[in-house]
């Protein structure tokens, strides 16, 4: 079976969403880690609920709303400057250390590689430029169709854009809900299990499980 | 505006899902609270992912799988007896203390009252019998249509079964995702905010917020 396209999730997979904890710590002393964790948790919860209830809102808005909830929940003083500063940190997330070398290696093998993310282009483009990945990856956002992963309609958009068959796509994500959706849609999947989690009991087995992207070169 | 039907969510709203911690503690000493919390968290996550990916599985199976993950995640010894014993505890959840009196009061006012839940009839019927609510409430399950709340198709099933207009339904839930779905569908909603949570930033305001069901009698 030949893989014709390598498709990467962005947040958590290429970029460390918890790296916002540094700026969060400088804005809210002693709360950096807590903010980064609750922010991500609510961000995922919120876009899932929007998708489930049929009320799509762009990821930038979801991300800002999740941050707003997080600060309220932690009883922190909310001001526009701190909100903007933390939102800005989402455009400057740290990239995991093995990403560049792995993507370059695959590019040298003439593999087609794209990011396919729930983020908007306004969030993704500055980020991949900042992290110098723009020569390695094209960017595709669910915002084109306003259907969030893990809904089948989202993966369908990626498939149609790529113009290949489902089994010719290898989809990489660190988020198991994303692997579940992609695998159930018919993509080949590699779960990048950075955190060493147990596999979720969702009736789905990824085709591959790696602890980071270097596994793709095996 | 006249309310013609009082519709109650079950888990978390009438019944305390964390009351499984007692049996969990007796099966796994020192882990009762942790099990009850992670079990519920994964249960909600799992049915949402099944709904999002279009792979409905009944709530009994989802609940068992969430428990299985929970025990693995906590590195606890899994055996069939402990699993069955904990699953049994879901048929014997504690009912919140104000529930009976409130429902009886509303019944005396000739209000139509039903439970509308993601649970299956096999889970709900023994529970409302055990907690002596069967003379007060009819039971309706999303399992009839195999669409989980908070998807619009789920609330539509309740509406069609009741044969009323959306704004004639008052829907009660302690789960904000459920309030979001019901409100977005067009029901009047009362968020039973037992835990004193901040309101989620999902663009939805419940019509009423009460700390327990007694608020309905105001």
Coordinates of C-alpha atoms in Angstrom, one line a residue:
Chain A
X1 CA 0.0 0.0 0.0
X2 CA 1.6 3.3 -1.1
X3 CA 1.2 6.4 1.0
X4 CA 0.8 9.4 -1.3
X5 CA 0.2 12.1 1.3
X6 CA 1.4 12.8 4.8
X7 CA -1.2 14.8 6.7
X8 CA -0.3 16.3 10.1
X9 CA -2.5 17.7 12.8
X10 CA -1.0 20.9 14.2
X11 CA -1.9 21.6 17.8
X12 CA -0.3 19.0 20.1
X13 CA 1.2 17.1 17.2
X14 CA 3.7 19.5 15.7
X15 CA 3.3 22.4 18.2
X16 CA 3.3 22.3 21.9
X17 CA 0.1 23.9 23.1
X18 CA 1.4 23.8 26.7
X19 CA 4.3 26.1 25.7
X20 CA 1.9 29.0 26.4
X21 CA 2.6 28.4 30.0
X22 CA 5.7 30.6 29.8
X23 CA 3.8 33.7 28.8
X24 CA 0.9 32.7 31.1
X25 CA 3.3 32.5 34.0
X26 CA 4.7 35.9 33.3
X27 CA 1.2 37.4 33.1
X28 CA -0.2 35.4 36.1
X29 CA 2.5 34.5 38.5
X30 CA 2.1 30.9 39.8
X31 CA -0.7 30.0 37.3
X32 CA 1.3 29.3 34.1
X33 CA 0.8 25.5 34.1
X34 CA -2.8 25.6 35.3
X35 CA -3.8 28.1 32.7
X36 CA -2.1 26.2 29.9
X37 CA -3.9 22.9 30.9
X38 CA -7.4 24.3 31.5
X39 CA -7.2 26.5 28.4
X40 CA -6.4 23.5 26.2
X41 CA -9.0 21.3 27.9
X42 CA -11.8 23.9 27.4
X43 CA -10.7 24.7 23.9
X44 CA -11.2 21.1 22.8
X45 CA -14.4 20.8 24.8
X46 CA -15.8 24.0 23.2
X47 CA -15.2 23.2 19.6
X48 CA -16.6 19.7 20.1
X49 CA -19.8 21.1 21.6
X50 CA -20.1 23.6 18.8
X51 CA -19.7 20.8 16.3
X52 CA -22.2 18.6 18.1
X53 CA -24.8 21.3 18.4
X54 CA -24.3 22.5 14.8
X55 CA -23.0 25.9 15.7
X56 CA -19.6 26.4 14.1
X57 CA -17.5 29.2 15.4
X58 CA -14.0 29.8 14.2
X59 CA -11.1 28.3 16.2
X60 CA -9.7 31.8 17.0
X61 CA -13.0 32.7 18.7
X62 CA -13.2 29.3 20.5
X63 CA -9.6 29.7 21.7
X64 CA -10.3 33.2 23.1
X65 CA -13.5 32.0 24.8
X66 CA -11.7 29.0 26.3
X67 CA -9.0 31.4 27.7
X68 CA -11.7 33.7 29.0
X69 CA -13.4 30.8 30.9
X70 CA -10.0 29.7 32.2
X71 CA -9.1 33.0 33.7
X72 CA -12.6 33.3 35.3
X73 CA -12.4 29.8 36.6
X74 CA -9.1 30.5 38.2
X75 CA -10.4 33.8 39.7
X76 CA -7.8 35.8 37.8
X77 CA -8.1 39.4 36.9
X78 CA -9.1 39.6 33.2
X79 CA -7.8 42.5 31.2
X80 CA -7.7 43.0 27.5
X81 CA -3.9 43.3 27.4
X82 CA -3.3 40.0 29.1
X83 CA -5.9 38.3 26.9
X84 CA -4.3 39.6 23.8
X85 CA -0.8 38.7 25.0
X86 CA -1.9 35.1 25.6
X87 CA -3.7 34.9 22.3
X88 CA -0.5 36.1 20.6
X89 CA 1.4 33.3 22.3
X90 CA -0.8 30.9 20.2
X91 CA 0.9 32.3 17.1
X92 CA 4.3 31.5 18.6
X93 CA 3.9 28.0 20.0
X94 CA 7.0 26.0 20.4
X95 CA 7.5 23.3 17.7
X96 CA 8.6 19.9 18.9
X97 CA 12.2 19.3 18.5
X98 CA 12.2 16.4 16.0
X99 CA 9.7 18.1 13.6
X100 CA 12.0 19.9 11.3
X101 CA 14.4 17.1 10.7
X102 CA 11.6 14.6 10.1
X103 CA 9.7 16.7 7.7
X104 CA 12.8 17.6 5.8
X105 CA 13.8 14.0 5.5
X106 CA 10.3 13.1 4.1
X107 CA 10.4 16.1 1.8
X108 CA 13.7 14.8 0.4
X109 CA 11.8 11.5 -0.4
X110 CA 9.3 13.7 -2.4
X111 CA 6.4 13.0 -0.1
X112 CA 3.5 15.3 -0.2
X113 CA 3.0 16.9 3.2
X114 CA 0.3 19.1 4.6
X115 CA -1.0 20.4 7.9
X116 CA -4.7 19.8 8.4
X117 CA -6.0 21.6 11.4
X118 CA -9.0 22.9 13.2
X119 CA -7.2 26.2 13.5
X120 CA -8.0 29.1 11.1
X121 CA -5.5 30.2 8.5
X122 CA -5.1 33.4 10.5
X123 CA -3.8 31.3 13.4
X124 CA -1.8 28.7 11.4
X125 CA 0.0 30.8 8.8
X126 CA 1.9 33.1 11.3
X127 CA 2.7 30.0 13.4
X128 CA 4.3 28.0 10.6
X129 CA 6.1 31.0 9.4
X130 CA 7.4 31.8 12.9
X131 CA 8.6 28.2 13.2
X132 CA 10.0 28.1 9.7
X133 CA 7.9 25.3 8.4
X134 CA 6.3 27.1 5.5
X135 CA 8.8 25.6 2.9
X136 CA 7.9 22.1 4.2
X137 CA 4.1 22.1 4.6
X138 CA 1.0 23.4 2.9
X139 CA -1.7 24.5 5.2
X140 CA -5.3 23.3 5.1
X141 CA -8.0 24.4 7.6
X142 CA -11.4 23.0 8.4
X143 CA -12.5 26.6 8.4
X144 CA -13.0 26.2 4.6
X145 CA -15.9 23.9 5.3
X146 CA -16.8 24.9 8.8
X147 CA -16.8 21.4 10.1
X148 CA -14.5 20.4 13.0
X149 CA -12.4 17.3 13.2
X150 CA -13.3 14.6 14.2
X151 CA -16.4 14.9 12.1
X152 CA -16.3 12.9 8.8
X153 CA -17.1 16.0 6.8
X154 CA -13.8 17.6 7.9
X155 CA -11.6 14.7 6.8
X156 CA -13.6 14.6 3.5
X157 CA -12.4 18.1 2.8
X158 CA -8.8 17.1 3.3
X159 CA -9.3 14.1 1.0
X160 CA -10.9 16.1 -1.8
X161 CA -8.2 18.7 -1.6
X162 CA -5.5 16.1 -1.8
X163 CA -7.2 14.2 -4.6
X164 CA -6.1 10.8 -3.4
X165 CA -7.8 7.7 -2.0
X166 CA -8.5 7.5 1.8
X167 CA -6.0 4.6 2.2
X168 CA -3.3 6.6 0.5
X169 CA -3.3 9.2 3.3
X170 CA -1.2 8.7 6.4
X171 CA -2.6 10.9 9.1
X172 CA -0.6 11.9 12.1
X173 CA -2.0 13.3 15.4
X174 CA -1.2 13.2 19.1
X175 CA -4.9 13.7 19.8
X176 CA -6.6 10.3 20.1
X177 CA -10.0 11.8 19.2
X178 CA -8.4 12.9 15.9
X179 CA -7.0 9.5 15.3
X180 CA -10.4 8.0 16.0
X181 CA -12.1 10.3 13.4
X182 CA -9.4 9.9 10.8
X183 CA -9.2 6.1 11.1
X184 CA -13.0 5.8 11.1
X185 CA -13.1 7.9 7.9
X186 CA -10.6 5.5 6.3
X187 CA -7.2 7.2 6.5
X188 CA -4.2 5.3 7.6
X189 CA -3.2 6.7 11.0
X190 CA -0.1 7.1 13.2
X191 CA -0.8 8.1 16.7
X192 CA 2.0 10.3 18.0
X193 CA 1.7 9.3 21.6
X194 CA 4.0 12.0 23.1
X195 CA 2.5 11.8 26.6
X196 CA 2.6 8.0 26.9
X197 CA -1.2 7.7 27.4
X198 CA -3.2 4.5 27.4
X199 CA -5.0 3.9 24.2
X200 CA -8.6 5.0 24.5
X201 CA -11.4 2.5 24.4
X202 CA -13.2 3.7 21.4
X203 CA -13.0 0.6 19.2
X204 CA -10.2 2.1 17.1
X205 CA -6.7 0.8 16.7
X206 CA -4.2 3.2 15.0
X207 CA -2.1 1.6 12.2
X208 CA 1.0 2.9 13.9
X209 CA 1.9 4.3 17.4
X210 CA 5.0 6.3 17.8
X211 CA 6.3 8.3 20.7
X212 CA 7.3 11.2 18.4
X213 CA 7.4 11.9 14.6
X214 CA 10.8 10.3 14.1
X215 CA 8.9 7.0 14.1
X216 CA 7.7 7.9 10.6
X217 CA 11.3 7.4 9.3
X218 CA 11.4 3.8 10.5
Chain B
X1 CA -45.3 31.5 28.1
X2 CA -46.8 28.3 29.4
X3 CA -44.5 25.4 30.1
X4 CA -46.2 22.1 29.2
X5 CA -43.4 19.6 29.8
X6 CA -40.7 19.4 32.4
X7 CA -37.8 17.4 30.9
X8 CA -34.9 16.2 33.1
X9 CA -31.5 15.0 32.3
X10 CA -30.6 12.0 34.4
X11 CA -26.9 11.7 35.1
X12 CA -25.5 14.5 37.2
X13 CA -28.9 16.2 37.3
X14 CA -31.2 13.8 39.2
X15 CA -28.5 11.2 40.1
X16 CA -25.1 11.7 41.5
X17 CA -22.6 10.0 39.2
X18 CA -19.9 10.4 41.7
X19 CA -21.7 8.2 44.2
X20 CA -20.0 5.3 42.5
X21 CA -17.0 6.3 44.5
X22 CA -18.2 4.3 47.5
X23 CA -18.2 1.0 45.7
X24 CA -15.1 2.0 43.8
X25 CA -13.3 2.6 47.1
X26 CA -14.3 -0.8 48.4
X27 CA -13.1 -2.5 45.2
X28 CA -9.9 -0.4 44.9
X29 CA -8.8 1.0 48.3
X30 CA -7.6 4.6 48.1
X31 CA -8.9 5.1 44.5
X32 CA -12.6 5.7 44.9
X33 CA -12.7 9.4 44.2
X34 CA -10.2 9.2 41.4
X35 CA -12.1 6.4 39.7
X36 CA -15.4 8.2 39.9
X37 CA -14.0 11.4 38.5
X38 CA -12.0 9.9 35.6
X39 CA -14.8 7.4 34.8
X40 CA -17.3 10.2 34.3
X41 CA -14.8 12.4 32.4
X42 CA -14.1 9.6 29.9
X43 CA -17.7 8.5 29.6
X44 CA -18.7 12.0 28.4
X45 CA -15.6 12.3 26.2
X46 CA -16.4 8.9 24.6
X47 CA -20.0 9.4 23.7
X48 CA -19.2 12.8 22.3
X49 CA -16.5 11.3 20.1
X50 CA -18.8 8.5 19.0
X51 CA -21.5 11.1 18.1
X52 CA -18.9 13.3 16.3
X53 CA -17.5 10.5 14.2
X54 CA -20.9 9.1 13.5
X55 CA -20.4 5.8 15.3
X56 CA -23.1 5.4 17.8
X57 CA -22.6 2.8 20.6
X58 CA -25.1 2.4 23.4
X59 CA -24.4 4.2 26.7
X60 CA -23.9 1.0 28.6
X61 CA -21.0 0.0 26.3
X62 CA -19.6 3.5 26.4
X63 CA -19.8 3.5 30.2
X64 CA -18.1 0.1 30.5
X65 CA -15.3 1.2 28.1
X66 CA -14.8 4.4 30.0
X67 CA -14.4 2.3 33.2
X68 CA -12.0 0.0 31.5
X69 CA -9.8 2.9 30.4
X70 CA -10.0 4.4 33.9
X71 CA -8.8 1.3 35.6
X72 CA -5.9 0.9 33.0
X73 CA -5.0 4.6 33.4
X74 CA -4.8 4.3 37.1
X75 CA -2.7 1.0 36.7
X76 CA -5.3 -1.0 38.7
X77 CA -5.8 -4.7 38.3
X78 CA -8.8 -5.3 36.0
X79 CA -11.0 -8.3 36.7
X80 CA -14.4 -9.1 35.5
X81 CA -16.0 -9.2 39.0
X82 CA -14.8 -5.7 39.8
X83 CA -16.0 -4.4 36.4
X84 CA -19.4 -5.9 36.9
X85 CA -19.7 -4.7 40.4
X86 CA -18.9 -1.1 39.4
X87 CA -21.2 -1.3 36.4
X88 CA -23.9 -2.5 38.8
X89 CA -23.3 0.6 40.9
X90 CA -24.5 2.7 37.9
X91 CA -27.9 1.1 38.4
X92 CA -28.0 2.2 42.0
X93 CA -26.7 5.8 41.8
X94 CA -27.7 8.1 44.7
X95 CA -30.5 10.5 43.9
X96 CA -30.0 14.1 45.0
X97 CA -31.9 14.8 48.2
X98 CA -34.3 17.5 46.9
X99 CA -35.4 15.5 43.8
X100 CA -38.4 13.5 45.2
X101 CA -40.1 16.4 47.0
X102 CA -39.6 18.7 44.0
X103 CA -41.0 16.2 41.5
X104 CA -43.9 15.4 43.7
X105 CA -44.8 19.0 44.1
X106 CA -44.8 19.6 40.3
X107 CA -46.8 16.4 39.8
X108 CA -49.4 17.7 42.2
X109 CA -49.6 20.8 39.9
X110 CA -50.4 18.3 37.0
X111 CA -47.1 19.0 35.1
X112 CA -46.0 16.5 32.6
X113 CA -42.5 15.3 33.6
X114 CA -40.0 13.0 31.9
X115 CA -36.4 11.9 32.1
X116 CA -34.6 12.4 28.8
X117 CA -31.2 10.8 28.9
X118 CA -28.2 9.5 26.9
X119 CA -28.5 6.3 29.0
X120 CA -30.2 3.2 27.7
X121 CA -33.5 1.9 29.1
X122 CA -31.6 -1.0 30.5
X123 CA -29.6 1.5 32.6
X124 CA -32.4 4.0 33.4
X125 CA -35.3 1.8 34.3
X126 CA -33.6 -0.2 37.1
X127 CA -32.2 3.1 38.5
X128 CA -35.5 5.0 38.7
X129 CA -37.2 2.0 40.2
X130 CA -34.4 1.6 42.8
X131 CA -34.7 5.3 43.6
X132 CA -38.6 5.1 43.6
X133 CA -39.1 7.7 40.9
X134 CA -41.1 5.6 38.5
X135 CA -44.5 6.9 39.6
X136 CA -43.2 10.5 39.0
X137 CA -41.4 10.3 35.7
X138 CA -41.6 8.6 32.3
X139 CA -38.3 7.6 30.7
X140 CA -37.1 8.5 27.3
X141 CA -33.7 7.5 25.9
X142 CA -31.7 8.8 22.9
X143 CA -31.1 5.1 22.2
X144 CA -34.5 5.2 20.3
X145 CA -32.8 7.3 17.6
X146 CA -29.2 6.5 18.3
X147 CA -28.2 10.2 18.4
X148 CA -26.5 11.5 21.6
X149 CA -27.3 14.8 23.3
X150 CA -26.2 17.5 22.6
X151 CA -27.0 16.8 18.9
X152 CA -30.1 18.5 17.6
X153 CA -31.5 15.2 16.4
X154 CA -31.6 14.0 20.0
X155 CA -33.7 16.9 21.3
X156 CA -35.9 16.5 18.3
X157 CA -36.8 13.0 19.4
X158 CA -37.9 14.3 22.8
X159 CA -39.9 17.1 21.2
X160 CA -41.7 14.7 18.8
X161 CA -42.4 12.2 21.6
X162 CA -43.9 15.0 23.8
X163 CA -45.9 16.5 21.0
X164 CA -45.4 20.1 22.1
X165 CA -43.7 23.2 20.8
X166 CA -40.0 23.7 21.7
X167 CA -40.7 26.8 23.8
X168 CA -43.2 24.8 25.8
X169 CA -40.5 22.5 27.1
X170 CA -38.4 23.4 30.2
X171 CA -35.3 21.3 30.1
X172 CA -33.2 20.8 33.2
X173 CA -29.6 19.7 33.3
X174 CA -26.5 20.1 35.5
X175 CA -24.4 19.5 32.4
X176 CA -23.7 22.7 30.6
X177 CA -23.1 20.9 27.2
X178 CA -26.6 19.6 27.6
X179 CA -28.0 23.1 28.3
X180 CA -26.1 24.4 25.3
X181 CA -27.7 21.8 23.0
X182 CA -31.2 22.1 24.4
X183 CA -31.2 25.9 24.4
X184 CA -29.7 26.0 20.9
X185 CA -32.5 23.6 19.8
X186 CA -35.1 26.0 21.1
X187 CA -36.1 24.6 24.5
X188 CA -36.4 26.8 27.6
X189 CA -33.6 25.7 29.9
X190 CA -32.7 25.7 33.6
X191 CA -29.1 25.0 34.4
X192 CA -28.9 23.1 37.7
X193 CA -25.5 24.4 38.7
X194 CA -24.9 22.0 41.7
X195 CA -21.1 22.5 41.6
X196 CA -21.1 26.3 41.4
X197 CA -19.2 26.3 38.1
X198 CA -18.6 29.4 36.0
X199 CA -20.9 29.6 33.0
X200 CA -19.2 28.3 29.9
X201 CA -18.3 30.7 27.1
X202 CA -20.3 29.0 24.4
X203 CA -22.6 31.9 23.5
X204 CA -25.5 30.4 25.4
X205 CA -27.4 31.8 28.4
X206 CA -29.7 29.4 30.2
X207 CA -33.2 30.9 30.9
X208 CA -32.7 30.0 34.6
X209 CA -29.8 29.0 36.8
X210 CA -30.6 27.2 40.1
X211 CA -28.3 25.6 42.5
X212 CA -30.6 22.6 42.8
X213 CA -34.0 21.5 41.5
X214 CA -35.9 23.4 44.3
X215 CA -35.4 26.5 42.2
X216 CA -38.1 25.2 39.9
X217 CA -40.7 25.8 42.6
X218 CA -39.9 29.5 42.9

